[in-house]
């Protein structure tokens, strides 16, 4: 679980969350949640395409720009979930 990285100058330490399914079900208990998904930030970085990896690990781009990539990816994955519903 994390927050926006866009406004931070340094990436925080990543912590894995035990039993994320229970946390998600608890947070959305009264919201008629049909589906959800999650993946680790480490997996996200490993699956980046070369052109995105170049941006993500670049020193040429602003920190805010670099850290928009995970947010855009998350939005993309959210729309994929909507399409499955």
PDB file of C-alpha atoms in Angstrom:
ATOM      1  CA  UNK A   1       0.000   0.000   0.000  1.00  0.00           C
ATOM      2  CA  UNK A   2       1.363   3.376  -0.785  1.00  0.00           C
ATOM      3  CA  UNK A   3       0.735   6.975  -1.528  1.00  0.00           C
ATOM      4  CA  UNK A   4       1.597   9.258  -4.363  1.00  0.00           C
ATOM      5  CA  UNK A   5       5.281   9.360  -5.201  1.00  0.00           C
ATOM      6  CA  UNK A   6       4.914  12.415  -7.426  1.00  0.00           C
ATOM      7  CA  UNK A   7       5.757  15.015  -4.788  1.00  0.00           C
ATOM      8  CA  UNK A   8       8.528  13.186  -2.977  1.00  0.00           C
ATOM      9  CA  UNK A   9      12.186  13.776  -3.661  1.00  0.00           C
ATOM     10  CA  UNK A  10      13.176  10.291  -2.531  1.00  0.00           C
ATOM     11  CA  UNK A  11      11.403   6.964  -2.881  1.00  0.00           C
ATOM     12  CA  UNK A  12      10.292   5.556   0.466  1.00  0.00           C
ATOM     13  CA  UNK A  13      11.252   2.083   1.605  1.00  0.00           C
ATOM     14  CA  UNK A  14       8.840  -0.487   0.241  1.00  0.00           C
ATOM     15  CA  UNK A  15       7.006  -2.679   2.700  1.00  0.00           C
ATOM     16  CA  UNK A  16       5.043  -5.758   1.765  1.00  0.00           C
ATOM     17  CA  UNK A  17       1.560  -6.034   3.199  1.00  0.00           C
ATOM     18  CA  UNK A  18       0.451  -9.326   4.657  1.00  0.00           C
ATOM     19  CA  UNK A  19      -3.057 -10.472   3.777  1.00  0.00           C
ATOM     20  CA  UNK A  20      -3.873  -7.596   1.419  1.00  0.00           C
ATOM     21  CA  UNK A  21      -7.091  -9.386   0.412  1.00  0.00           C
ATOM     22  CA  UNK A  22      -8.513  -8.956   3.922  1.00  0.00           C
ATOM     23  CA  UNK A  23      -7.523  -5.280   4.021  1.00  0.00           C
ATOM     24  CA  UNK A  24      -9.162  -4.579   0.648  1.00  0.00           C
ATOM     25  CA  UNK A  25     -12.333  -6.438   1.617  1.00  0.00           C
ATOM     26  CA  UNK A  26     -12.483  -4.533   4.907  1.00  0.00           C
ATOM     27  CA  UNK A  27     -11.946  -1.115   3.266  1.00  0.00           C
ATOM     28  CA  UNK A  28     -14.623  -1.707   0.620  1.00  0.00           C
ATOM     29  CA  UNK A  29     -17.066  -3.775   2.703  1.00  0.00           C
ATOM     30  CA  UNK A  30     -20.150  -1.618   1.968  1.00  0.00           C
ATOM     31  CA  UNK A  31     -19.202  -0.603  -1.575  1.00  0.00           C
ATOM     32  CA  UNK A  32     -20.430  -3.590  -3.620  1.00  0.00           C
ATOM     33  CA  UNK A  33     -16.889  -4.291  -4.812  1.00  0.00           C
ATOM     34  CA  UNK A  34     -17.043  -6.652  -7.791  1.00  0.00           C
ATOM     35  CA  UNK A  35     -13.365  -7.145  -8.519  1.00  0.00           C
ATOM     36  CA  UNK A  36      -9.945  -5.837  -7.560  1.00  0.00           C
ATOM     37  CA  UNK A  37      -6.341  -6.420  -8.380  1.00  0.00           C
ATOM     38  CA  UNK A  38      -2.913  -5.672  -6.996  1.00  0.00           C
ATOM     39  CA  UNK A  39       0.699  -6.312  -7.772  1.00  0.00           C
ATOM     40  CA  UNK A  40       3.970  -5.460  -6.141  1.00  0.00           C
ATOM     41  CA  UNK A  41       5.884  -2.338  -7.080  1.00  0.00           C
ATOM     42  CA  UNK A  42       8.879  -4.587  -7.703  1.00  0.00           C
ATOM     43  CA  UNK A  43       6.867  -6.542 -10.306  1.00  0.00           C
ATOM     44  CA  UNK A  44       5.767  -3.267 -11.898  1.00  0.00           C
ATOM     45  CA  UNK A  45       9.388  -2.159 -12.316  1.00  0.00           C
ATOM     46  CA  UNK A  46      10.420  -5.563 -13.692  1.00  0.00           C
ATOM     47  CA  UNK A  47       7.671  -5.498 -16.338  1.00  0.00           C
ATOM     48  CA  UNK A  48       8.428  -2.021 -17.686  1.00  0.00           C
ATOM     49  CA  UNK A  49       8.982  -1.856 -21.423  1.00  0.00           C
ATOM     50  CA  UNK A  50      12.396  -0.568 -22.495  1.00  0.00           C
ATOM     51  CA  UNK A  51      11.158   2.925 -23.428  1.00  0.00           C
ATOM     52  CA  UNK A  52       9.412   3.284 -20.049  1.00  0.00           C
ATOM     53  CA  UNK A  53      12.331   1.777 -18.146  1.00  0.00           C
ATOM     54  CA  UNK A  54      14.577   4.418 -19.733  1.00  0.00           C
ATOM     55  CA  UNK A  55      12.326   7.181 -18.373  1.00  0.00           C
ATOM     56  CA  UNK A  56      11.820   5.566 -14.966  1.00  0.00           C
ATOM     57  CA  UNK A  57      15.515   5.143 -14.252  1.00  0.00           C
ATOM     58  CA  UNK A  58      16.617   8.368 -15.945  1.00  0.00           C
ATOM     59  CA  UNK A  59      18.279  11.333 -14.295  1.00  0.00           C
ATOM     60  CA  UNK A  60      17.187  13.581 -17.209  1.00  0.00           C
ATOM     61  CA  UNK A  61      13.524  13.762 -16.204  1.00  0.00           C
ATOM     62  CA  UNK A  62      11.897  15.516 -13.275  1.00  0.00           C
ATOM     63  CA  UNK A  63      11.179  13.279 -10.276  1.00  0.00           C
ATOM     64  CA  UNK A  64       7.455  14.050 -10.598  1.00  0.00           C
ATOM     65  CA  UNK A  65       7.439  12.949 -14.229  1.00  0.00           C
ATOM     66  CA  UNK A  66       9.243   9.711 -13.447  1.00  0.00           C
ATOM     67  CA  UNK A  67       6.859   8.838 -10.655  1.00  0.00           C
ATOM     68  CA  UNK A  68       3.769   9.471 -12.756  1.00  0.00           C
ATOM     69  CA  UNK A  69       4.518   6.210 -14.585  1.00  0.00           C
ATOM     70  CA  UNK A  70       3.281   3.957 -11.733  1.00  0.00           C
ATOM     71  CA  UNK A  71       0.182   6.135 -11.327  1.00  0.00           C
ATOM     72  CA  UNK A  72      -0.676   5.988 -15.032  1.00  0.00           C
ATOM     73  CA  UNK A  73      -0.097   2.237 -14.987  1.00  0.00           C
ATOM     74  CA  UNK A  74      -2.439   1.870 -12.006  1.00  0.00           C
ATOM     75  CA  UNK A  75      -5.149   3.821 -13.817  1.00  0.00           C
ATOM     76  CA  UNK A  76      -4.677   1.586 -16.856  1.00  0.00           C
ATOM     77  CA  UNK A  77      -5.039  -1.540 -14.714  1.00  0.00           C
ATOM     78  CA  UNK A  78      -8.157  -0.056 -13.079  1.00  0.00           C
ATOM     79  CA  UNK A  79      -9.787   0.384 -16.481  1.00  0.00           C
ATOM     80  CA  UNK A  80      -8.922  -3.220 -17.314  1.00  0.00           C
ATOM     81  CA  UNK A  81     -10.838  -4.273 -14.196  1.00  0.00           C
ATOM     82  CA  UNK A  82     -13.810  -2.173 -15.276  1.00  0.00           C
ATOM     83  CA  UNK A  83     -13.811  -3.864 -18.667  1.00  0.00           C
ATOM     84  CA  UNK A  84     -14.010  -7.300 -16.985  1.00  0.00           C
ATOM     85  CA  UNK A  85     -17.039  -6.291 -14.889  1.00  0.00           C
TER      86      UNK A  85
END
